[in-house]
Amino acid sequence: MAEQIIWYLEMRDPKAHHARAIPETLGVVECEIPQFELNRFLYRLVGTQWQWSEMLEGDQNEWRAMVESDAHRTFVAYYRGAVAGYYELYRPDGVNVEILYFGLVETFIGMGFGAGLLSHAIDQAWRWRGTDRVWLHTCSLDHPAALENYQKRGFEIYHEEVAPC
């Protein structure tokens, strides 16, 4: 059975963020009115290439409730009118923000958007009043540059595990 490595990373101080500017050609908009179907679309659009399927197989009502809760925020990045990527922030406990999903559409990988969009996500997480910690997880099935990008922005690994694919 194939295995993957899962890394859990965190940032406990906003001063640890080594920000990269978001490219001027990339516009990022928060979806202030939750739309569960939009989140499903974005999850598929970005995640299919990385074998994201867990949320599609799970209880859609639980997923919908999470997306529609005050603890959840969605941001979409656009390049020349096209969806270039997105991220979701989730803070169910009021202090620990998880960058729940983050990624670029395959067409836009390699255009220099990743570091800037990640910095945007980190900034939004820290600006969310009451945040004490920002965290995320990634795995060895993700883009080869993902872990390095997270670490260059200031995240530190706090846990690592091996799991079946």
Tab-separated table of C-alpha atoms in Angstrom:
chain	number	residue	atom	x	y	z
A	1	MET	CA	0.000	0.000	0.000
A	2	ALA	CA	1.324	3.425	-0.930
A	3	GLU	CA	2.024	5.935	1.801
A	4	GLN	CA	2.166	9.680	2.057
A	5	ILE	CA	3.849	12.013	4.512
A	6	ILE	CA	1.608	14.604	6.149
A	7	TRP	CA	3.212	17.728	7.601
A	8	TYR	CA	1.436	20.011	10.086
A	9	LEU	CA	2.801	23.555	10.140
A	10	GLU	CA	2.047	26.565	12.280
A	11	MET	CA	2.830	30.234	12.743
A	12	ARG	CA	2.382	31.618	16.266
A	13	ASP	CA	3.439	35.214	15.680
A	14	PRO	CA	2.492	37.482	12.769
A	15	LYS	CA	6.054	38.843	12.834
A	16	ALA	CA	7.248	35.409	11.668
A	17	HIS	CA	5.519	35.966	8.323
A	18	HIS	CA	8.016	36.505	5.507
A	19	ALA	CA	5.519	38.098	3.165
A	20	ARG	CA	5.711	38.168	-0.593
A	21	ALA	CA	3.735	40.775	-2.461
A	22	ILE	CA	0.776	39.565	-4.423
A	23	PRO	CA	1.324	40.212	-8.147
A	24	GLU	CA	-0.527	43.299	-9.373
A	25	THR	CA	-2.172	41.197	-12.072
A	26	LEU	CA	-3.799	38.927	-9.480
A	27	GLY	CA	-6.988	40.166	-7.828
A	28	VAL	CA	-8.274	38.502	-4.668
A	29	VAL	CA	-11.872	38.826	-3.521
A	30	GLU	CA	-13.520	37.504	-0.372
A	31	CYS	CA	-16.820	35.722	-0.910
A	32	GLU	CA	-18.715	37.610	1.778
A	33	ILE	CA	-21.935	35.733	1.053
A	34	PRO	CA	-21.273	32.005	1.533
A	35	GLN	CA	-22.124	29.822	-1.449
A	36	PHE	CA	-21.571	26.150	-0.766
A	37	GLU	CA	-21.727	25.228	-4.465
A	38	LEU	CA	-18.954	27.744	-5.197
A	39	ASN	CA	-16.751	26.069	-2.587
A	40	ARG	CA	-17.464	22.652	-4.130
A	41	PHE	CA	-16.557	24.029	-7.556
A	42	LEU	CA	-13.300	25.588	-6.296
A	43	TYR	CA	-12.375	22.449	-4.378
A	44	ARG	CA	-12.734	20.395	-7.573
A	45	LEU	CA	-11.138	22.987	-9.854
A	46	VAL	CA	-8.002	23.278	-7.731
A	47	GLY	CA	-7.939	19.934	-5.972
A	48	THR	CA	-8.551	17.368	-8.695
A	49	GLN	CA	-4.901	17.494	-9.816
A	50	TRP	CA	-3.814	16.778	-6.216
A	51	GLN	CA	-6.315	13.970	-5.611
A	52	TRP	CA	-8.507	16.004	-3.256
A	53	SER	CA	-11.637	13.900	-2.832
A	54	GLU	CA	-12.317	13.608	0.891
A	55	MET	CA	-14.892	16.403	1.022
A	56	LEU	CA	-16.697	15.136	-2.069
A	57	GLU	CA	-17.163	11.729	-0.439
A	58	GLY	CA	-18.205	12.982	2.986
A	59	ASP	CA	-21.444	14.340	4.400
A	60	GLN	CA	-22.361	17.272	2.167
A	61	ASN	CA	-24.622	18.742	4.884
A	62	GLU	CA	-21.693	18.966	7.324
A	63	TRP	CA	-19.536	20.581	4.652
A	64	ARG	CA	-22.313	23.041	3.789
A	65	ALA	CA	-22.789	23.938	7.474
A	66	MET	CA	-19.053	24.617	7.821
A	67	VAL	CA	-18.926	26.823	4.695
A	68	GLU	CA	-21.997	28.760	5.830
A	69	SER	CA	-20.758	29.274	9.405
A	70	ASP	CA	-19.234	32.485	10.776
A	71	ALA	CA	-16.051	30.476	11.431
A	72	HIS	CA	-15.355	30.040	7.718
A	73	ARG	CA	-14.125	32.464	5.014
A	74	THR	CA	-13.442	31.919	1.291
A	75	PHE	CA	-11.190	34.014	-0.972
A	76	VAL	CA	-10.901	33.655	-4.747
A	77	ALA	CA	-7.940	34.836	-6.830
A	78	TYR	CA	-8.584	36.038	-10.386
A	79	TYR	CA	-6.198	36.575	-13.265
A	80	ARG	CA	-7.613	38.413	-16.282
A	81	GLY	CA	-11.132	37.432	-15.226
A	82	ALA	CA	-10.398	33.722	-14.771
A	83	VAL	CA	-10.251	31.887	-11.457
A	84	ALA	CA	-6.546	31.400	-10.799
A	85	GLY	CA	-6.773	29.927	-7.294
A	86	TYR	CA	-8.443	30.167	-3.947
A	87	TYR	CA	-8.122	29.601	-0.243
A	88	GLU	CA	-10.375	28.951	2.701
A	89	LEU	CA	-9.814	29.999	6.304
A	90	TYR	CA	-11.509	28.135	9.148
A	91	ARG	CA	-11.500	29.159	12.816
A	92	PRO	CA	-14.049	27.116	14.769
A	93	ASP	CA	-12.509	27.862	18.175
A	94	GLY	CA	-12.158	31.627	17.675
A	95	VAL	CA	-8.344	31.710	17.986
A	96	ASN	CA	-6.676	29.094	15.734
A	97	VAL	CA	-7.073	29.819	12.025
A	98	GLU	CA	-6.541	26.893	9.706
A	99	ILE	CA	-5.715	27.577	6.096
A	100	LEU	CA	-8.111	24.797	5.257
A	101	TYR	CA	-7.638	24.713	1.478
A	102	PHE	CA	-5.141	26.636	-0.605
A	103	GLY	CA	-4.117	26.227	-4.187
A	104	LEU	CA	-3.834	27.404	-7.742
A	105	VAL	CA	-5.662	26.180	-10.808
A	106	GLU	CA	-3.273	24.014	-12.834
A	107	THR	CA	-3.144	26.512	-15.728
A	108	PHE	CA	-1.702	29.174	-13.416
A	109	ILE	CA	0.975	27.147	-11.630
A	110	GLY	CA	4.439	28.477	-12.449
A	111	MET	CA	3.285	32.059	-13.032
A	112	GLY	CA	4.611	33.335	-9.698
A	113	PHE	CA	1.232	33.525	-7.936
A	114	GLY	CA	1.725	30.974	-5.134
A	115	ALA	CA	3.900	32.893	-2.679
A	116	GLY	CA	1.881	36.096	-2.997
A	117	LEU	CA	-1.471	34.343	-2.635
A	118	LEU	CA	-0.203	32.433	0.395
A	119	SER	CA	0.990	35.706	1.936
A	120	HIS	CA	-2.468	37.146	1.306
A	121	ALA	CA	-4.007	34.162	3.130
A	122	ILE	CA	-1.636	34.558	6.075
A	123	ASP	CA	-2.344	38.293	6.299
A	124	GLN	CA	-6.101	37.705	6.264
A	125	ALA	CA	-5.775	35.029	8.947
A	126	TRP	CA	-3.822	37.359	11.243
A	127	ARG	CA	-6.201	40.260	10.563
A	128	TRP	CA	-9.135	38.147	11.721
A	129	ARG	CA	-9.638	39.646	15.177
A	130	GLY	CA	-8.776	37.239	17.992
A	131	THR	CA	-6.345	35.040	16.046
A	132	ASP	CA	-3.523	33.554	18.151
A	133	ARG	CA	-2.175	31.006	15.695
A	134	VAL	CA	-2.308	30.173	11.986
A	135	TRP	CA	-1.817	26.589	10.898
A	136	LEU	CA	-2.214	24.224	7.965
A	137	HIS	CA	-1.267	20.795	6.778
A	138	THR	CA	0.130	19.534	3.514
A	139	CYS	CA	1.326	16.194	2.252
A	140	SER	CA	3.795	14.569	-0.096
A	141	LEU	CA	1.038	14.294	-2.757
A	142	ASP	CA	0.859	18.088	-2.982
A	143	HIS	CA	2.838	20.251	-5.429
A	144	PRO	CA	6.581	19.632	-4.951
A	145	ALA	CA	7.122	23.312	-4.008
A	146	ALA	CA	4.236	23.514	-1.495
A	147	LEU	CA	6.100	22.616	1.701
A	148	GLU	CA	8.998	24.904	0.808
A	149	ASN	CA	6.606	27.794	0.075
A	150	TYR	CA	4.939	27.367	3.473
A	151	GLN	CA	8.281	27.290	5.247
A	152	LYS	CA	9.639	30.304	3.327
A	153	ARG	CA	6.582	32.296	4.425
A	154	GLY	CA	7.428	31.521	8.068
A	155	PHE	CA	5.535	28.349	8.950
A	156	GLU	CA	7.294	25.738	11.072
A	157	ILE	CA	6.592	22.013	11.133
A	158	TYR	CA	5.208	20.920	14.494
A	159	HIS	CA	4.102	17.384	13.601
A	160	GLU	CA	4.745	14.829	10.859
A	161	GLU	CA	3.036	11.517	10.201
A	162	VAL	CA	2.942	8.770	7.606
A	163	ALA	CA	-0.473	7.648	6.366
A	164	PRO	CA	-1.812	5.421	3.603
A	165	CYS	CA	-2.769	7.160	0.344
